[in-house]
Short mmCIF file of C-alpha atoms in Angstrom, two decimals:
data_model
loop_
_atom_site.label_atom_id
_atom_site.label_comp_id
_atom_site.label_asym_id
_atom_site.label_seq_id
_atom_site.Cartn_x
_atom_site.Cartn_y
_atom_site.Cartn_z
CA UNK A 177 -0.44 2.24 23.46
CA UNK A 178 0.68 -0.97 21.96
CA UNK A 179 1.01 -2.70 18.96
CA UNK A 180 3.11 -5.10 19.73
CA UNK A 181 1.70 -9.26 20.96
CA UNK A 182 3.98 -12.02 20.80
CA UNK A 183 6.72 -10.69 18.81
CA UNK A 184 10.07 -11.66 18.20
CA UNK A 185 13.30 -10.33 19.25
CA UNK A 186 14.35 -10.03 15.97
CA UNK A 187 10.38 -8.29 15.36
CA UNK A 188 10.34 -5.85 18.91
CA UNK A 189 14.56 -4.70 17.50
CA UNK A 190 12.90 -4.82 13.69
CA UNK A 191 9.36 -2.27 15.40
CA UNK A 192 12.17 0.30 17.47
CA UNK A 193 14.29 0.90 14.47
CA UNK A 194 11.25 1.31 12.26
CA UNK A 195 9.01 3.83 14.44
CA UNK A 196 12.15 6.00 15.42
CA UNK A 197 12.34 6.56 11.52
CA UNK A 198 8.26 7.37 11.52
CA UNK A 199 8.75 9.73 14.38
CA UNK A 200 12.19 11.23 13.13
CA UNK A 201 11.37 11.55 9.12
CA UNK A 202 8.35 11.21 8.72
CA UNK A 203 5.79 12.24 11.62
CA UNK A 204 7.21 16.34 11.69
CA UNK A 205 6.75 17.05 8.42
CA UNK A 206 3.66 14.63 7.25
CA UNK A 207 1.15 17.23 7.36
CA UNK A 208 3.18 19.96 5.33
CA UNK A 209 3.67 17.92 2.48
CA UNK A 210 -0.04 16.76 2.31
CA UNK A 211 -0.41 20.67 2.63
CA UNK A 212 2.02 20.55 -0.30
CA UNK A 213 1.71 18.30 -2.16
CA UNK A 214 4.93 17.09 -1.57
CA UNK A 215 6.85 13.86 -2.58
CA UNK A 216 9.74 13.53 -0.28
CA UNK A 217 11.16 11.55 -2.76
CA UNK A 218 15.17 11.61 -0.25
CA UNK A 219 13.43 10.88 2.77
CA UNK A 220 12.18 7.28 0.79
CA UNK A 221 15.60 7.06 0.04
CA UNK A 222 16.60 7.58 3.85
CA UNK A 223 14.25 4.26 4.71
CA UNK A 224 15.16 2.28 2.02
CA UNK A 225 18.85 2.89 3.74
CA UNK A 226 17.07 1.16 6.62
CA UNK A 227 16.09 -2.05 4.23
CA UNK A 228 12.48 -0.37 3.71
CA UNK A 229 13.14 -0.61 0.36
CA UNK A 230 13.49 -3.75 -0.84
CA UNK A 231 11.50 -6.08 2.38
CA UNK A 232 10.87 -8.66 1.22
CA UNK A 233 13.84 -8.58 -1.94
CA UNK A 234 16.31 -11.20 -1.41
CA UNK A 235 19.75 -10.43 0.17
CA UNK A 236 21.46 -11.50 -2.45
CA UNK A 237 19.92 -8.85 -4.54
CA UNK A 238 19.97 -5.98 -1.87
CA UNK A 239 17.05 -6.40 0.63
CA UNK A 240 16.20 -7.78 3.05
CA UNK A 241 14.29 -10.83 2.91
CA UNK A 242 12.19 -10.01 5.23
CA UNK A 243 8.52 -12.25 6.22
CA UNK A 244 5.30 -10.97 5.59
CA UNK A 245 4.61 -10.96 9.18
CA UNK A 246 7.56 -8.52 9.49
CA UNK A 247 5.85 -6.50 6.80
CA UNK A 248 3.24 -5.94 8.35
CA UNK A 249 4.55 -4.74 10.98
CA UNK A 250 6.93 -2.45 9.07
CA UNK A 251 4.16 -0.69 7.13
CA UNK A 252 1.86 -0.76 11.34
CA UNK A 253 4.55 1.72 12.04
CA UNK A 254 5.85 3.92 9.55
CA UNK A 255 2.06 4.38 8.87
CA UNK A 256 2.04 6.44 12.18
CA UNK A 257 4.30 8.70 10.23
CA UNK A 258 2.67 9.48 8.11
CA UNK A 259 -0.02 7.08 5.77
CA UNK A 260 0.85 8.62 2.58
CA UNK A 261 4.78 8.15 2.36
CA UNK A 262 3.61 4.61 4.18
CA UNK A 263 1.42 3.60 1.54
CA UNK A 264 3.02 4.33 -1.91
CA UNK A 265 6.77 2.19 0.26
CA UNK A 266 3.89 -1.15 0.67
CA UNK A 267 3.21 -0.50 -3.69
CA UNK A 268 7.65 0.25 -3.91
CA UNK A 269 7.52 -3.27 -1.93
CA UNK A 270 4.71 -5.25 -4.06
CA UNK A 271 6.87 -4.10 -7.30
CA UNK A 272 10.08 -5.09 -6.15
CA UNK A 273 9.13 -8.41 -4.73
CA UNK A 274 6.88 -9.43 -7.94
CA UNK A 275 9.87 -8.90 -10.42
CA UNK A 276 12.52 -11.30 -7.24
CA UNK A 277 9.61 -13.52 -7.34
CA UNK A 278 8.53 -13.82 -11.73
CA UNK A 279 11.80 -12.37 -12.99
CA UNK A 280 14.73 -13.92 -14.23
CA UNK A 281 17.99 -13.35 -13.22
CA UNK A 282 19.13 -10.74 -15.95
CA UNK A 283 15.79 -8.97 -14.76
CA UNK A 284 16.67 -9.40 -11.12
CA UNK A 285 20.24 -8.35 -11.42
CA UNK A 286 19.40 -4.87 -13.65
CA UNK A 287 16.17 -3.45 -11.31
CA UNK A 288 16.95 -5.38 -7.86
CA UNK A 289 19.88 -2.65 -6.68
CA UNK A 290 17.77 0.23 -7.79
CA UNK A 291 14.64 -0.70 -5.97
CA UNK A 292 16.48 -1.02 -2.95
CA UNK A 293 18.04 2.00 -2.73
CA UNK A 294 14.79 3.34 -3.61
CA UNK A 295 17.87 5.38 -6.32
CA UNK A 296 14.70 3.95 -8.49
CA UNK A 297 10.91 3.89 -7.92
CA UNK A 298 8.19 1.76 -9.04
CA UNK A 299 4.28 1.69 -9.85
CA UNK A 300 2.44 -0.92 -9.86
CA UNK A 301 -0.16 -0.23 -13.26
CA UNK A 302 -2.81 -2.84 -13.42
CA UNK A 303 -5.96 0.30 -13.00
CA UNK A 304 -7.01 2.06 -15.89
CA UNK A 305 -10.01 4.19 -16.82
CA UNK A 306 -12.79 1.53 -17.72
CA UNK A 307 -11.10 -1.25 -16.41
CA UNK A 308 -10.40 -1.52 -12.09
CA UNK A 309 -12.48 -3.67 -10.08
CA UNK A 310 -12.85 -5.77 -13.25
CA UNK A 311 -8.76 -6.09 -13.57
CA UNK A 312 -9.20 -8.81 -16.40
CA UNK A 313 -11.27 -6.41 -18.69
CA UNK A 314 -8.10 -4.25 -19.28
CA UNK A 315 -7.57 -3.79 -22.40
CA UNK A 316 -4.25 -2.03 -22.57
CA UNK A 317 -2.34 -4.29 -25.36
CA UNK A 318 1.09 -5.42 -25.76
CA UNK A 319 2.09 -6.53 -29.94
CA UNK A 320 4.41 -8.87 -30.16
CA UNK A 321 7.28 -7.60 -32.78
CA UNK A 322 10.03 -10.11 -33.78
CA UNK A 323 11.81 -9.36 -30.89
CA UNK A 324 9.83 -6.43 -29.30
CA UNK A 325 6.38 -5.94 -27.85
CA UNK A 326 4.39 -2.62 -28.99
CA UNK A 327 2.64 -1.13 -25.61
CA UNK A 328 -0.14 1.05 -26.19
CA UNK A 329 -3.16 2.58 -23.43
CA UNK A 330 -4.01 4.22 -20.48
CA UNK A 331 -3.37 2.91 -17.12
CA UNK A 332 -4.74 5.17 -14.50
CA UNK A 333 -4.60 6.20 -10.58
CA UNK A 334 -0.93 5.49 -10.67
CA UNK A 335 1.02 6.22 -7.39
CA UNK A 336 4.62 7.91 -8.29
CA UNK A 337 3.70 7.72 -11.58
CA UNK A 338 6.18 10.65 -13.07
CA UNK A 339 8.17 10.36 -10.35
CA UNK A 340 9.21 6.77 -11.10
CA UNK A 341 11.37 5.12 -12.45
CA UNK A 342 10.06 1.69 -13.12
CA UNK A 343 6.34 0.11 -13.74
CA UNK A 344 5.11 -3.30 -13.57
CA UNK A 345 2.67 -2.89 -16.77
CA UNK A 346 -0.68 -5.53 -17.14
CA UNK A 347 -1.11 -5.73 -20.79
CA UNK A 348 -2.88 -8.14 -23.44
CA UNK A 349 -0.26 -10.26 -25.47
CA UNK A 350 -4.09 -12.55 -26.54
CA UNK A 351 -8.09 -12.97 -25.50
CA UNK A 352 -10.45 -11.21 -23.35
CA UNK A 353 -10.32 -12.39 -19.82
CA UNK A 354 -7.34 -13.55 -17.52
CA UNK A 355 -5.58 -15.95 -19.67
CA UNK A 356 -4.56 -13.04 -22.38
CA UNK A 357 -2.66 -10.66 -19.90
CA UNK A 358 0.79 -10.94 -19.46
CA UNK A 359 3.33 -8.48 -17.35
CA UNK A 360 6.09 -6.45 -18.60
CA UNK A 361 8.05 -3.74 -17.27
CA UNK A 362 8.28 -0.23 -18.67
CA UNK A 363 10.92 2.38 -17.62
CA UNK A 364 9.96 6.25 -17.40
CA UNK A 365 12.28 6.75 -20.36
CA UNK A 366 11.00 4.79 -22.48
CA UNK A 367 9.76 6.71 -25.95
CA UNK A 368 6.40 6.79 -26.17
CA UNK A 369 6.04 6.49 -22.50
CA UNK A 370 4.05 10.04 -20.83
CA UNK A 371 2.08 10.64 -17.41
CA UNK A 372 -1.58 12.33 -16.93
CA UNK A 373 -1.68 15.36 -14.76
CA UNK A 374 -1.46 14.79 -10.92
CA UNK A 375 -4.12 14.18 -9.55
CA UNK A 376 -6.46 16.61 -7.10
CA UNK A 377 -7.09 13.97 -4.30
CA UNK A 378 -9.23 13.93 -0.56
CA UNK A 379 -5.80 12.17 0.58
CA UNK A 380 -2.88 10.66 -0.11
CA UNK A 381 -1.54 14.18 -1.26
CA UNK A 382 2.22 13.71 -0.45
CA UNK A 383 2.30 10.92 -3.26
CA UNK A 384 1.56 11.51 -6.93
CA UNK A 385 -1.64 9.68 -8.43
CA UNK A 386 -1.34 10.66 -12.60
CA UNK A 387 -2.18 8.50 -15.47
CA UNK A 388 0.40 6.46 -17.66
CA UNK A 389 -0.32 6.79 -21.34
CA UNK A 390 1.63 4.35 -24.05
CA UNK A 391 1.93 5.10 -26.79
CA UNK A 392 3.50 2.56 -29.28
CA UNK A 393 6.04 1.94 -27.07
CA UNK A 394 8.63 -0.59 -27.96
CA UNK A 395 10.26 -3.09 -25.99
CA UNK A 396 12.16 -5.86 -26.17
CA UNK A 397 10.73 -9.12 -25.12
CA UNK A 398 12.96 -9.85 -22.12
CA UNK A 399 10.83 -6.86 -20.16
CA UNK A 400 8.01 -9.71 -19.91
CA UNK A 401 7.79 -11.12 -16.64
CA UNK A 402 7.09 -14.54 -16.96
CA UNK A 403 5.84 -16.47 -19.61
CA UNK A 404 3.15 -15.02 -21.88
CA UNK A 405 -0.50 -15.21 -20.52
CA UNK A 406 1.42 -15.13 -16.69
CA UNK A 407 0.95 -11.69 -15.98
CA UNK A 408 -3.33 -12.11 -13.88
CA UNK A 409 -1.47 -14.99 -12.35
CA UNK A 410 1.81 -12.47 -11.14
CA UNK A 411 -0.72 -9.38 -10.42
CA UNK A 412 -2.88 -11.52 -8.62
CA UNK A 413 0.24 -12.97 -6.48
CA UNK A 414 1.58 -9.41 -5.39
CA UNK A 415 -2.10 -7.97 -4.73
CA UNK A 416 -1.88 -10.66 -2.16
CA UNK A 417 1.32 -8.74 -0.48
CA UNK A 418 -0.12 -5.47 -1.06
CA UNK A 419 -3.83 -6.48 0.85
CA UNK A 420 -1.92 -6.34 3.62
CA UNK A 421 0.27 -3.92 3.04
CA UNK A 422 -2.28 -1.37 2.92
CA UNK A 423 -4.00 -3.32 5.58
CA UNK A 424 -1.34 -2.44 8.11
CA UNK A 425 -0.53 1.60 6.87
CA UNK A 426 -4.43 1.34 7.88
CA UNK A 427 -3.75 0.48 11.17
CA UNK A 428 -1.34 2.23 11.56
CA UNK A 429 -2.87 5.24 11.09
CA UNK A 430 -5.37 4.45 13.08
CA UNK A 431 -2.77 3.44 15.78
CA UNK A 432 -1.57 7.66 15.78
CA UNK A 433 -4.86 8.73 15.60
CA UNK A 434 -6.12 6.85 18.76
CA UNK A 435 -3.16 7.95 20.83
CA UNK A 436 -3.27 11.56 19.57
CA UNK A 437 -6.86 10.76 20.99
CA UNK A 438 -5.55 10.06 24.39
CA UNK A 439 -3.47 12.89 25.12
CA UNK A 440 -6.04 15.39 23.86
CA UNK A 441 -8.40 14.10 26.01
CA UNK A 442 -5.98 13.95 28.87
CA UNK A 443 -5.24 17.35 28.32
CA UNK A 444 -8.36 19.50 28.22
CA UNK A 445 -10.55 19.69 30.80
CA UNK A 446 -15.28 20.19 30.38
CA UNK A 447 -17.74 21.54 33.34
CA UNK A 448 -14.64 21.07 35.73
CA UNK A 449 -13.21 17.59 34.77
CA UNK A 450 -10.29 15.97 32.79
CA UNK A 451 -12.55 14.32 29.58
CA UNK A 452 -10.44 11.23 29.77
CA UNK A 453 -12.08 10.76 33.44
CA UNK A 454 -15.69 11.08 31.52
CA UNK A 455 -16.71 7.28 31.31
CA UNK A 456 -18.77 7.51 28.08
CA UNK A 457 -15.51 8.76 26.20
CA UNK A 458 -13.44 6.08 27.80
CA UNK A 459 -15.41 3.25 26.40
CA UNK A 460 -15.16 5.09 23.62
CA UNK A 461 -11.79 4.43 23.57
CA UNK A 462 -11.91 1.34 24.56
CA UNK A 463 -14.00 0.33 21.36
CA UNK A 464 -11.37 1.76 18.75
CA UNK A 465 -8.67 0.11 20.64
CA UNK A 466 -10.72 -3.16 21.25
CA UNK A 467 -11.20 -3.06 17.31
CA UNK A 468 -8.00 -2.41 16.45
CA UNK A 469 -6.31 -5.31 18.40
CA UNK A 470 -8.80 -7.36 16.39
CA UNK A 471 -7.79 -5.87 13.02
CA UNK A 472 -4.65 -6.67 14.25
CA UNK A 473 -4.95 -10.25 15.02
CA UNK A 474 -6.70 -11.48 11.43
CA UNK A 475 -3.57 -9.02 9.88
CA UNK A 476 -1.25 -10.97 11.03
CA UNK A 477 -3.47 -13.88 10.22
CA UNK A 478 -3.42 -13.50 6.95
CA UNK A 479 0.37 -13.06 7.13
CA UNK A 480 1.18 -15.96 8.24
CA UNK A 481 -0.92 -17.83 5.70
CA UNK A 482 0.96 -16.43 2.80
CA UNK A 483 4.24 -17.13 4.71
CA UNK A 484 3.65 -20.66 4.73
CA UNK A 485 1.62 -21.29 1.03
CA UNK A 486 -1.92 -21.65 3.08
CA UNK A 487 -4.04 -22.05 0.16
CA UNK A 488 -6.82 -19.88 2.53
CA UNK A 489 -4.38 -17.70 2.37
CA UNK A 490 -5.78 -15.16 -0.75
CA UNK A 491 -9.12 -15.66 1.85
CA UNK A 492 -7.54 -14.74 4.60
CA UNK A 493 -5.83 -11.26 2.48
CA UNK A 494 -8.93 -10.07 1.35
CA UNK A 495 -10.52 -10.75 4.25
CA UNK A 496 -7.77 -8.54 6.56
CA UNK A 497 -8.03 -6.20 4.19
CA UNK A 498 -11.15 -5.19 3.71
CA UNK A 499 -11.91 -5.88 7.52
CA UNK A 500 -8.48 -3.70 8.28
CA UNK A 501 -8.91 -0.46 6.29
CA UNK A 502 -13.09 -0.13 7.51
CA UNK A 503 -11.84 -0.38 10.61
CA UNK A 504 -8.37 1.71 10.14
CA UNK A 505 -11.48 4.47 9.10
CA UNK A 506 -14.00 3.80 11.96
CA UNK A 507 -11.12 4.80 14.52
CA UNK A 508 -9.63 7.34 12.22
CA UNK A 509 -13.36 9.38 11.92
CA UNK A 510 -14.30 8.51 15.59
CA UNK A 511 -10.48 10.14 17.21
CA UNK A 512 -11.72 13.16 14.42
CA UNK A 513 -15.13 13.37 16.38
CA UNK A 514 -13.12 12.81 20.43
CA UNK A 515 -11.17 15.76 19.22
CA UNK A 516 -14.23 18.49 18.15
CA UNK A 517 -13.42 20.80 16.58
CA UNK A 518 -9.05 20.81 16.62
CA UNK A 519 -9.82 17.49 15.37
CA UNK A 520 -10.92 19.71 11.79
CA UNK A 521 -8.07 21.12 12.09
CA UNK A 522 -5.91 20.49 9.75
CA UNK A 523 -2.92 21.93 11.41
CA UNK A 524 -3.37 18.76 14.19
CA UNK A 525 -2.93 15.90 11.79
CA UNK A 526 -6.33 14.18 12.51
CA UNK A 527 -8.07 14.57 9.62
CA UNK A 528 -5.34 14.65 7.30
CA UNK A 529 -5.07 11.00 8.54
CA UNK A 530 -9.05 10.40 8.38
CA UNK A 531 -8.42 11.59 4.37
CA UNK A 532 -5.60 8.99 3.77
CA UNK A 533 -7.56 6.46 5.43
CA UNK A 534 -10.35 7.00 3.59
CA UNK A 535 -9.15 5.73 -0.19
CA UNK A 536 -7.53 2.59 1.30
CA UNK A 537 -10.57 0.72 1.51
CA UNK A 538 -10.63 1.69 -2.17
CA UNK A 539 -6.79 0.73 -4.13
CA UNK A 540 -5.96 -2.62 -3.89
CA UNK A 541 -8.93 -4.05 -5.14
CA UNK A 542 -12.31 -2.08 -3.42
CA UNK A 543 -13.54 -3.86 -0.05
CA UNK A 544 -17.03 -4.89 -1.96
CA UNK A 545 -14.48 -6.73 -4.59
CA UNK A 546 -12.71 -8.57 -1.09
CA UNK A 547 -15.74 -9.30 -0.53
CA UNK A 548 -17.32 -10.89 -3.50
CA UNK A 549 -13.95 -12.77 -2.64
CA UNK A 550 -14.56 -14.45 0.54
CA UNK A 551 -17.48 -15.12 -0.17
CA UNK A 552 -16.87 -17.00 -3.28
CA UNK A 553 -13.92 -18.97 -1.03
CA UNK A 554 -17.57 -20.47 1.25
CA UNK A 555 -19.42 -21.10 -2.06
CA UNK A 556 -17.43 -22.81 -3.99
CA UNK A 557 -17.78 -26.19 -2.60
CA UNK A 558 -21.72 -25.65 -3.39
CA UNK A 559 -21.60 -24.71 -6.93
#
């Protein structure tokens, strides 16, 4: 079923190239990668060769310089092949954008070419064992020592950890609260960096998730992104785009589940007729398609707002993330039900989509936190 409405010719071409990659390079292997917990770095580099390692990075540094409106199209389409790999690429691109947007010229020249080619993979380190939704309460510290900083702390649930080469780390350089947080780029080879075990997860098994342990990691002061105390603002701006990426990945996964349901119901018969001809099942499909179309419209509206610098962009990104990830999971779950017992078998790939999409309602800010952001925007003028 078509996922495009009122797209430009360039966007249609972008969608076609990305869909071909998703169908040829991701979809045939997605179930095996999930079962084997295999992180296909070689395939990620093939995606980067198409420009998908630096979607938002300026062309002068090896990126594509695409808009957020283009980006949500890319990640939705990639996720039709594998939501787990598409989700990682969304995070990698968030890291690359943060360095491109907030890095000094020397930092951009040093790190962006490798990120854009995916010769260097990126991870985002905000969450800690005791600071998830309350990100401003993080405890990882970065103590200034002459021309260096010394970082100590533990980051939790880090996608790509252990394999990624670069880590954008949020650490406390000042007092309590968001104003005391700064951003740094830590390299995997830095002394004192280590990683926890690969977490055993419900989904997203095709990418590693580990703790990042910083034990007195001494880095030059020129590894800081932006000024001291700007880290929380940098992190939140990065998350606006990250939330759109994950929302788009939910749309893509659910779109694949819906398409598979149409094929399955057309091929199956019960009581002497095709299941697809049963009006009750047609109505279920209609609901699923309608909800996905509504979610897609909200994601694209939020992406457009972010591209335009609309003051409402953060709130719209939160709305889009909450609605699209809830909707995507719900559609995938109903698709499993429409497959009957076959939906529960791993070889059909539907249960994998359900498992992968479940975490989208948690990462990049839980959907409960998205509601907090929206509610604050609605009520702030009444305080």
